mmCIF file with all atom_site columns, N, CA and C in Angstrom:
data_model
loop_
_atom_site.group_PDB
_atom_site.id
_atom_site.type_symbol
_atom_site.label_atom_id
_atom_site.label_alt_id
_atom_site.label_comp_id
_atom_site.label_asym_id
_atom_site.label_entity_id
_atom_site.label_seq_id
_atom_site.pdbx_PDB_ins_code
_atom_site.Cartn_x
_atom_site.Cartn_y
_atom_site.Cartn_z
_atom_site.occupancy
_atom_site.B_iso_or_equiv
_atom_site.pdbx_formal_charge
_atom_site.auth_seq_id
_atom_site.auth_comp_id
_atom_site.auth_asym_id
_atom_site.auth_atom_id
_atom_site.pdbx_PDB_model_num
ATOM 1   N N  . MET P 1 1  ? 112.940 107.757 112.492 1.00 0.00 ? 1  MET P N  1
ATOM 2   C CA . MET P 1 1  ? 112.428 108.547 113.589 1.00 0.00 ? 1  MET P CA 1
ATOM 3   C C  . MET P 1 1  ? 112.448 110.041 113.246 1.00 0.00 ? 1  MET P C  1
ATOM 4   N N  . GLN P 1 2  ? 113.489 110.464 112.495 1.00 0.00 ? 2  GLN P N  1
ATOM 5   C CA . GLN P 1 2  ? 113.566 111.881 112.164 1.00 0.00 ? 2  GLN P CA 1
ATOM 6   C C  . GLN P 1 2  ? 112.426 112.294 111.244 1.00 0.00 ? 2  GLN P C  1
ATOM 7   N N  . TYR P 1 3  ? 111.945 111.369 110.406 1.00 0.00 ? 3  TYR P N  1
ATOM 8   C CA . TYR P 1 3  ? 110.844 111.699 109.513 1.00 0.00 ? 3  TYR P CA 1
ATOM 9   C C  . TYR P 1 3  ? 109.537 111.851 110.294 1.00 0.00 ? 3  TYR P C  1
ATOM 10  N N  . ILE P 1 4  ? 109.340 111.003 111.279 1.00 0.00 ? 4  ILE P N  1
ATOM 11  C CA . ILE P 1 4  ? 108.127 111.086 112.100 1.00 0.00 ? 4  ILE P CA 1
ATOM 12  C C  . ILE P 1 4  ? 108.122 112.381 112.900 1.00 0.00 ? 4  ILE P C  1
ATOM 13  N N  . MET P 1 5  ? 109.242 112.707 113.527 1.00 0.00 ? 5  MET P N  1
ATOM 14  C CA . MET P 1 5  ? 109.293 113.922 114.342 1.00 0.00 ? 5  MET P CA 1
ATOM 15  C C  . MET P 1 5  ? 109.203 115.177 113.472 1.00 0.00 ? 5  MET P C  1
ATOM 16  N N  . THR P 1 6  ? 109.748 115.131 112.266 1.00 0.00 ? 6  THR P N  1
ATOM 17  C CA . THR P 1 6  ? 109.601 116.271 111.363 1.00 0.00 ? 6  THR P CA 1
ATOM 18  C C  . THR P 1 6  ? 108.146 116.486 111.016 1.00 0.00 ? 6  THR P C  1
ATOM 19  N N  . PHE P 1 7  ? 107.413 115.398 110.748 1.00 0.00 ? 7  PHE P N  1
ATOM 20  C CA . PHE P 1 7  ? 105.993 115.538 110.456 1.00 0.00 ? 7  PHE P CA 1
ATOM 21  C C  . PHE P 1 7  ? 105.223 116.032 111.677 1.00 0.00 ? 7  PHE P C  1
ATOM 22  N N  . VAL P 1 8  ? 105.554 115.538 112.861 1.00 0.00 ? 8  VAL P N  1
ATOM 23  C CA . VAL P 1 8  ? 104.859 115.971 114.085 1.00 0.00 ? 8  VAL P CA 1
ATOM 24  C C  . VAL P 1 8  ? 105.075 117.462 114.313 1.00 0.00 ? 8  VAL P C  1
ATOM 25  N N  . TRP P 1 9  ? 106.326 117.923 114.211 1.00 0.00 ? 9  TRP P N  1
ATOM 26  C CA . TRP P 1 9  ? 106.600 119.337 114.427 1.00 0.00 ? 9  TRP P CA 1
ATOM 27  C C  . TRP P 1 9  ? 105.985 120.218 113.344 1.00 0.00 ? 9  TRP P C  1
ATOM 28  N N  . SER P 1 10 ? 106.003 119.741 112.113 1.00 0.00 ? 10 SER P N  1
ATOM 29  C CA . SER P 1 10 ? 105.376 120.541 111.063 1.00 0.00 ? 10 SER P CA 1
ATOM 30  C C  . SER P 1 10 ? 103.864 120.602 111.278 1.00 0.00 ? 10 SER P C  1
ATOM 31  N N  . ALA P 1 11 ? 103.256 119.507 111.749 1.00 0.00 ? 11 ALA P N  1
ATOM 32  C CA . ALA P 1 11 ? 101.817 119.520 112.032 1.00 0.00 ? 11 ALA P CA 1
ATOM 33  C C  . ALA P 1 11 ? 101.498 120.494 113.163 1.00 0.00 ? 11 ALA P C  1
ATOM 34  N N  . ILE P 1 12 ? 102.322 120.511 114.198 1.00 0.00 ? 12 ILE P N  1
ATOM 35  C CA . ILE P 1 12 ? 102.098 121.423 115.318 1.00 0.00 ? 12 ILE P CA 1
ATOM 36  C C  . ILE P 1 12 ? 102.245 122.870 114.871 1.00 0.00 ? 12 ILE P C  1
ATOM 37  N N  . LEU P 1 13 ? 103.335 123.177 114.170 1.00 0.00 ? 13 LEU P N  1
ATOM 38  C CA . LEU P 1 13 ? 103.593 124.567 113.787 1.00 0.00 ? 13 LEU P CA 1
ATOM 39  C C  . LEU P 1 13 ? 102.609 125.079 112.737 1.00 0.00 ? 13 LEU P C  1
ATOM 40  N N  . VAL P 1 14 ? 102.254 124.247 111.771 1.00 0.00 ? 14 VAL P N  1
ATOM 41  C CA . VAL P 1 14 ? 101.311 124.676 110.743 1.00 0.00 ? 14 VAL P CA 1
ATOM 42  C C  . VAL P 1 14 ? 99.913  124.830 111.338 1.00 0.00 ? 14 VAL P C  1
ATOM 43  N N  . SER P 1 15 ? 99.527  123.951 112.262 1.00 0.00 ? 15 SER P N  1
ATOM 44  C CA . SER P 1 15 ? 98.224  124.092 112.917 1.00 0.00 ? 15 SER P CA 1
ATOM 45  C C  . SER P 1 15 ? 98.169  125.360 113.764 1.00 0.00 ? 15 SER P C  1
ATOM 46  N N  . MET P 1 16 ? 99.281  125.679 114.433 1.00 0.00 ? 16 MET P N  1
ATOM 47  C CA . MET P 1 16 ? 99.332  126.911 115.211 1.00 0.00 ? 16 MET P CA 1
ATOM 48  C C  . MET P 1 16 ? 99.213  128.131 114.290 1.00 0.00 ? 16 MET P C  1
ATOM 49  N N  . LEU P 1 17 ? 99.906  128.105 113.168 1.00 0.00 ? 17 LEU P N  1
ATOM 50  C CA . LEU P 1 17 ? 99.806  129.200 112.208 1.00 0.00 ? 17 LEU P CA 1
ATOM 51  C C  . LEU P 1 17 ? 98.395  129.289 111.634 1.00 0.00 ? 17 LEU P C  1
ATOM 52  N N  . ASN P 1 18 ? 97.791  128.151 111.361 1.00 0.00 ? 18 ASN P N  1
ATOM 53  C CA . ASN P 1 18 ? 96.420  128.113 110.869 1.00 0.00 ? 18 ASN P CA 1
ATOM 54  C C  . ASN P 1 18 ? 95.464  128.723 111.889 1.00 0.00 ? 18 ASN P C  1
ATOM 55  N N  . TYR P 1 19 ? 95.666  128.432 113.167 1.00 0.00 ? 19 TYR P N  1
ATOM 56  C CA . TYR P 1 19 ? 94.811  128.986 114.220 1.00 0.00 ? 19 TYR P CA 1
ATOM 57  C C  . TYR P 1 19 ? 94.943  130.505 114.307 1.00 0.00 ? 19 TYR P C  1
ATOM 58  N N  . VAL P 1 20 ? 96.174  130.981 114.267 1.00 0.00 ? 20 VAL P N  1
ATOM 59  C CA . VAL P 1 20 ? 96.400  132.425 114.387 1.00 0.00 ? 20 VAL P CA 1
ATOM 60  C C  . VAL P 1 20 ? 95.816  133.163 113.185 1.00 0.00 ? 20 VAL P C  1
ATOM 61  N N  . VAL P 1 21 ? 96.057  132.657 111.988 1.00 0.00 ? 21 VAL P N  1
ATOM 62  C CA . VAL P 1 21 ? 95.553  133.326 110.787 1.00 0.00 ? 21 VAL P CA 1
ATOM 63  C C  . VAL P 1 21 ? 94.037  133.289 110.740 1.00 0.00 ? 21 VAL P C  1
ATOM 64  N N  . SER P 1 22 ? 93.429  132.170 111.139 1.00 0.00 ? 22 SER P N  1
ATOM 65  C CA . SER P 1 22 ? 91.967  132.109 111.136 1.00 0.00 ? 22 SER P CA 1
ATOM 66  C C  . SER P 1 22 ? 91.374  133.041 112.191 1.00 0.00 ? 22 SER P C  1
ATOM 67  N N  . SER P 1 23 ? 92.065  133.236 113.307 1.00 0.00 ? 23 SER P N  1
ATOM 68  C CA . SER P 1 23 ? 91.580  134.178 114.312 1.00 0.00 ? 23 SER P CA 1
ATOM 69  C C  . SER P 1 23 ? 91.676  135.618 113.816 1.00 0.00 ? 23 SER P C  1
ATOM 70  N N  . VAL P 1 24 ? 92.754  135.943 113.148 1.00 0.00 ? 24 VAL P N  1
ATOM 71  C CA . VAL P 1 24 ? 92.927  137.308 112.638 1.00 0.00 ? 24 VAL P CA 1
ATOM 72  C C  . VAL P 1 24 ? 91.911  137.622 111.552 1.00 0.00 ? 24 VAL P C  1
ATOM 73  N N  . GLN P 1 25 ? 91.621  136.632 110.715 1.00 0.00 ? 25 GLN P N  1
ATOM 74  C CA . GLN P 1 25 ? 90.691  136.865 109.613 1.00 0.00 ? 25 GLN P CA 1
ATOM 75  C C  . GLN P 1 25 ? 89.234  136.608 110.004 1.00 0.00 ? 25 GLN P C  1
ATOM 76  N N  . ALA P 1 26 ? 88.986  136.206 111.245 1.00 0.00 ? 26 ALA P N  1
ATOM 77  C CA . ALA P 1 26 ? 87.634  135.952 111.763 1.00 0.00 ? 26 ALA P CA 1
ATOM 78  C C  . ALA P 1 26 ? 86.905  134.889 110.947 1.00 0.00 ? 26 ALA P C  1
ATOM 79  N N  . VAL P 1 27 ? 87.606  133.796 110.651 1.00 0.00 ? 27 VAL P N  1
ATOM 80  C CA . VAL P 1 27 ? 87.004  132.643 109.983 1.00 0.00 ? 27 VAL P CA 1
ATOM 81  C C  . VAL P 1 27 ? 87.106  131.451 110.929 1.00 0.00 ? 27 VAL P C  1
ATOM 82  N N  . PRO P 1 28 ? 86.260  130.446 110.755 1.00 0.00 ? 28 PRO P N  1
ATOM 83  C CA . PRO P 1 28 ? 86.328  129.292 111.662 1.00 0.00 ? 28 PRO P CA 1
ATOM 84  C C  . PRO P 1 28 ? 87.622  128.502 111.510 1.00 0.00 ? 28 PRO P C  1
ATOM 85  N N  . PHE P 1 29 ? 88.125  128.024 112.641 1.00 0.00 ? 29 PHE P N  1
ATOM 86  C CA . PHE P 1 29 ? 89.354  127.234 112.658 1.00 0.00 ? 29 PHE P CA 1
ATOM 87  C C  . PHE P 1 29 ? 89.017  125.790 112.305 1.00 0.00 ? 29 PHE P C  1
ATOM 88  N N  . VAL P 1 30 ? 89.708  125.239 111.291 1.00 0.00 ? 30 VAL P N  1
ATOM 89  C CA . VAL P 1 30 ? 89.514  123.848 110.878 1.00 0.00 ? 30 VAL P CA 1
ATOM 90  C C  . VAL P 1 30 ? 90.854  123.132 111.055 1.00 0.00 ? 30 VAL P C  1
ATOM 91  N N  . PHE P 1 31 ? 90.891  122.193 112.000 1.00 0.00 ? 31 PHE P N  1
ATOM 92  C CA . PHE P 1 31 ? 92.141  121.502 112.333 1.00 0.00 ? 31 PHE P CA 1
ATOM 93  C C  . PHE P 1 31 ? 92.657  120.661 111.166 1.00 0.00 ? 31 PHE P C  1
ATOM 94  N N  . GLU P 1 32 ? 91.772  120.101 110.387 1.00 0.00 ? 32 GLU P N  1
ATOM 95  C CA . GLU P 1 32 ? 92.185  119.242 109.278 1.00 0.00 ? 32 GLU P CA 1
ATOM 96  C C  . GLU P 1 32 ? 92.980  120.002 108.221 1.00 0.00 ? 32 GLU P C  1
ATOM 97  N N  . ASN P 1 33 ? 92.659  121.275 108.036 1.00 0.00 ? 33 ASN P N  1
ATOM 98  C CA . ASN P 1 33 ? 93.419  122.080 107.065 1.00 0.00 ? 33 ASN P CA 1
ATOM 99  C C  . ASN P 1 33 ? 94.885  122.195 107.477 1.00 0.00 ? 33 ASN P C  1
ATOM 100 N N  . GLY P 1 34 ? 95.131  122.336 108.760 1.00 0.00 ? 34 GLY P N  1
ATOM 101 C CA . GLY P 1 34 ? 96.508  122.392 109.241 1.00 0.00 ? 34 GLY P CA 1
ATOM 102 C C  . GLY P 1 34 ? 97.246  121.088 109.019 1.00 0.00 ? 34 GLY P C  1
ATOM 103 N N  . LEU P 1 35 ? 96.558  119.973 109.224 1.00 0.00 ? 35 LEU P N  1
ATOM 104 C CA . LEU P 1 35 ? 97.192  118.677 108.998 1.00 0.00 ? 35 LEU P CA 1
ATOM 105 C C  . LEU P 1 35 ? 97.472  118.445 107.525 1.00 0.00 ? 35 LEU P C  1
ATOM 106 N N  . ILE P 1 36 ? 96.548  118.858 106.668 1.00 0.00 ? 36 ILE P N  1
ATOM 107 C CA . ILE P 1 36 ? 96.748  118.681 105.231 1.00 0.00 ? 36 ILE P CA 1
ATOM 108 C C  . ILE P 1 36 ? 97.919  119.531 104.741 1.00 0.00 ? 36 ILE P C  1
ATOM 109 N N  . MET P 1 37 ? 98.034  120.749 105.226 1.00 0.00 ? 37 MET P N  1
ATOM 110 C CA . MET P 1 37 ? 99.120  121.621 104.784 1.00 0.00 ? 37 MET P CA 1
ATOM 111 C C  . MET P 1 37 ? 100.466 121.250 105.408 1.00 0.00 ? 37 MET P C  1
ATOM 112 N N  . SER P 1 38 ? 100.456 120.490 106.506 1.00 0.00 ? 38 SER P N  1
ATOM 113 C CA . SER P 1 38 ? 101.726 120.115 107.126 1.00 0.00 ? 38 SER P CA 1
ATOM 114 C C  . SER P 1 38 ? 102.476 119.062 106.313 1.00 0.00 ? 38 SER P C  1
ATOM 115 N N  . VAL P 1 39 ? 101.780 118.303 105.492 1.00 0.00 ? 39 VAL P N  1
ATOM 116 C CA . VAL P 1 39 ? 102.451 117.297 104.660 1.00 0.00 ? 39 VAL P CA 1
ATOM 117 C C  . VAL P 1 39 ? 103.369 117.956 103.623 1.00 0.00 ? 39 VAL P C  1
ATOM 118 N N  . PRO P 1 40 ? 102.888 118.944 102.827 1.00 0.00 ? 40 PRO P N  1
ATOM 119 C CA . PRO P 1 40 ? 103.830 119.606 101.895 1.00 0.00 ? 40 PRO P CA 1
ATOM 120 C C  . PRO P 1 40 ? 104.957 120.349 102.613 1.00 0.00 ? 40 PRO P C  1
ATOM 121 N N  . VAL P 1 41 ? 104.673 120.901 103.783 1.00 0.00 ? 41 VAL P N  1
ATOM 122 C CA . VAL P 1 41 ? 105.724 121.591 104.538 1.00 0.00 ? 41 VAL P CA 1
ATOM 123 C C  . VAL P 1 41 ? 106.807 120.598 104.951 1.00 0.00 ? 41 VAL P C  1
ATOM 124 N N  . ALA P 1 42 ? 106.410 119.431 105.424 1.00 0.00 ? 42 ALA P N  1
ATOM 125 C CA . ALA P 1 42 ? 107.390 118.409 105.811 1.00 0.00 ? 42 ALA P CA 1
ATOM 126 C C  . ALA P 1 42 ? 108.183 117.943 104.599 1.00 0.00 ? 42 ALA P C  1
ATOM 127 N N  . ILE P 1 43 ? 107.540 117.784 103.465 1.00 0.00 ? 43 ILE P N  1
ATOM 128 C CA . ILE P 1 43 ? 108.247 117.371 102.251 1.00 0.00 ? 43 ILE P CA 1
ATOM 129 C C  . ILE P 1 43 ? 109.247 118.439 101.831 1.00 0.00 ? 43 ILE P C  1
ATOM 130 N N  . MET P 1 44 ? 108.865 119.705 101.909 1.00 0.00 ? 44 MET P N  1
ATOM 131 C CA . MET P 1 44 ? 109.801 120.784 101.570 1.00 0.00 ? 44 MET P CA 1
ATOM 132 C C  . MET P 1 44 ? 110.990 120.791 102.532 1.00 0.00 ? 44 MET P C  1
ATOM 133 N N  . ILE P 1 45 ? 110.765 120.506 103.805 1.00 0.00 ? 45 ILE P N  1
ATOM 134 C CA . ILE P 1 45 ? 111.863 120.439 104.773 1.00 0.00 ? 45 ILE P CA 1
ATOM 135 C C  . ILE P 1 45 ? 112.820 119.315 104.406 1.00 0.00 ? 45 ILE P C  1
ATOM 136 N N  . PHE P 1 46 ? 112.283 118.153 103.999 1.00 0.00 ? 46 PHE P N  1
ATOM 137 C CA . PHE P 1 46 ? 113.137 117.040 103.589 1.00 0.00 ? 46 PHE P CA 1
ATOM 138 C C  . PHE P 1 46 ? 113.951 117.401 102.353 1.00 0.00 ? 46 PHE P C  1
ATOM 139 N N  . ILE P 1 47 ? 113.350 118.100 101.409 1.00 0.00 ? 47 ILE P N  1
ATOM 140 C CA . ILE P 1 47 ? 114.068 118.495 100.191 1.00 0.00 ? 47 ILE P CA 1
ATOM 141 C C  . ILE P 1 47 ? 115.166 119.492 100.514 1.00 0.00 ? 47 ILE P C  1
ATOM 142 N N  . ILE P 1 48 ? 114.872 120.470 101.349 1.00 0.00 ? 48 ILE P N  1
ATOM 143 C CA . ILE P 1 48 ? 115.878 121.468 101.720 1.00 0.00 ? 48 ILE P CA 1
ATOM 144 C C  . ILE P 1 48 ? 117.025 120.807 102.478 1.00 0.00 ? 48 ILE P C  1
ATOM 145 N N  . ALA P 1 49 ? 116.701 119.861 103.363 1.00 0.00 ? 49 ALA P N  1
ATOM 146 C CA . ALA P 1 49 ? 117.752 119.159 104.112 1.00 0.00 ? 49 ALA P CA 1
ATOM 147 C C  . ALA P 1 49 ? 118.614 118.310 103.188 1.00 0.00 ? 49 ALA P C  1
ATOM 148 N N  . ALA P 1 50 ? 118.051 117.786 102.109 1.00 0.00 ? 50 ALA P N  1
ATOM 149 C CA . ALA P 1 50 ? 118.835 116.987 101.173 1.00 0.00 ? 50 ALA P CA 1
ATOM 150 C C  . ALA P 1 50 ? 119.736 117.858 100.304 1.00 0.00 ? 50 ALA P C  1
ATOM 151 N N  . ILE P 1 51 ? 119.327 119.101 100.045 1.00 0.00 ? 51 ILE P N  1
ATOM 152 C CA . ILE P 1 51 ? 120.103 119.988 99.186  1.00 0.00 ? 51 ILE P CA 1
ATOM 153 C C  . ILE P 1 51 ? 121.289 120.595 99.932  1.00 0.00 ? 51 ILE P C  1
ATOM 154 N N  . ILE P 1 52 ? 121.096 120.951 101.190 1.00 0.00 ? 52 ILE P N  1
ATOM 155 C CA . ILE P 1 52 ? 122.151 121.601 101.969 1.00 0.00 ? 52 ILE P CA 1
ATOM 156 C C  . ILE P 1 52 ? 123.246 120.585 102.278 1.00 0.00 ? 52 ILE P C  1
ATOM 157 N N  . PRO P 1 53 ? 124.510 120.906 101.981 1.00 0.00 ? 53 PRO P N  1
ATOM 158 C CA . PRO P 1 53 ? 125.591 119.944 102.239 1.00 0.00 ? 53 PRO P CA 1
ATOM 159 C C  . PRO P 1 53 ? 125.895 119.821 103.736 1.00 0.00 ? 53 PRO P C  1
ATOM 160 N N  . ASN P 1 54 ? 126.328 118.632 104.136 1.00 0.00 ? 54 ASN P N  1
ATOM 161 C CA . ASN P 1 54 ? 126.674 118.381 105.536 1.00 0.00 ? 54 ASN P CA 1
ATOM 162 C C  . ASN P 1 54 ? 128.154 118.570 105.814 1.00 0.00 ? 54 ASN P C  1
ATOM 163 N N  . ASP P 1 55 ? 128.964 118.577 104.762 1.00 0.00 ? 55 ASP P N  1
ATOM 164 C CA . ASP P 1 55 ? 130.411 118.665 104.931 1.00 0.00 ? 55 ASP P CA 1
ATOM 165 C C  . ASP P 1 55 ? 130.814 120.092 105.280 1.00 0.00 ? 55 ASP P C  1
ATOM 166 N N  . PRO P 1 56 ? 131.790 120.231 106.179 1.00 0.00 ? 56 PRO P N  1
ATOM 167 C CA . PRO P 1 56 ? 132.272 121.584 106.487 1.00 0.00 ? 56 PRO P CA 1
ATOM 168 C C  . PRO P 1 56 ? 133.074 122.139 105.315 1.00 0.00 ? 56 PRO P C  1
ATOM 169 N N  . LEU P 1 57 ? 133.128 123.441 105.243 1.00 0.00 ? 57 LEU P N  1
ATOM 170 C CA . LEU P 1 57 ? 133.899 124.081 104.188 1.00 0.00 ? 57 LEU P CA 1
ATOM 171 C C  . LEU P 1 57 ? 135.384 123.906 104.436 1.00 0.00 ? 57 LEU P C  1
ATOM 172 N N  . PRO P 1 58 ? 136.165 123.643 103.396 1.00 0.00 ? 58 PRO P N  1
ATOM 173 C CA . PRO P 1 58 ? 137.619 123.501 103.598 1.00 0.00 ? 58 PRO P CA 1
ATOM 174 C C  . PRO P 1 58 ? 138.245 124.854 103.928 1.00 0.00 ? 58 PRO P C  1
ATOM 175 N N  . LYS P 1 59 ? 139.311 124.784 104.696 1.00 0.00 ? 59 LYS P N  1
ATOM 176 C CA . LYS P 1 59 ? 140.024 126.018 105.043 1.00 0.00 ? 59 LYS P CA 1
ATOM 177 C C  . LYS P 1 59 ? 140.747 126.532 103.813 1.00 0.00 ? 59 LYS P C  1
ATOM 178 N N  . GLU P 1 60 ? 140.691 127.818 103.627 1.00 0.00 ? 60 GLU P N  1
ATOM 179 C CA . GLU P 1 60 ? 141.384 128.435 102.484 1.00 0.00 ? 60 GLU P CA 1
ATOM 180 C C  . GLU P 1 60 ? 142.862 128.620 102.843 1.00 0.00 ? 60 GLU P C  1
ATOM 181 N N  . GLN P 1 61 ? 143.728 128.234 101.942 1.00 0.00 ? 61 GLN P N  1
ATOM 182 C CA . GLN P 1 61 ? 145.155 128.417 102.162 1.00 0.00 ? 61 GLN P CA 1
ATOM 183 C C  . GLN P 1 61 ? 145.634 129.660 101.443 1.00 0.00 ? 61 GLN P C  1
ATOM 184 N N  . HIS P 1 62 ? 146.403 130.453 102.128 1.00 0.00 ? 62 HIS P N  1
ATOM 185 C CA . HIS P 1 62 ? 146.912 131.691 101.565 1.00 0.00 ? 62 HIS P CA 1
ATOM 186 C C  . HIS P 1 62 ? 148.347 131.536 101.173 1.00 0.00 ? 62 HIS P C  1
#
């Protein structure tokens, strides 16, 4: 479920960014470009989540 929701959120956010950038640059908005770019973004999120450790840092003893 987390993989599906990560893809959904990346599709929403990348499409929103695509819309804003296309409006600023005065080019036509293409929804498919946002969906295509959301796949690598979701993959990068999965890679970053796998690299970051989940364990808390141990307390330092003085």
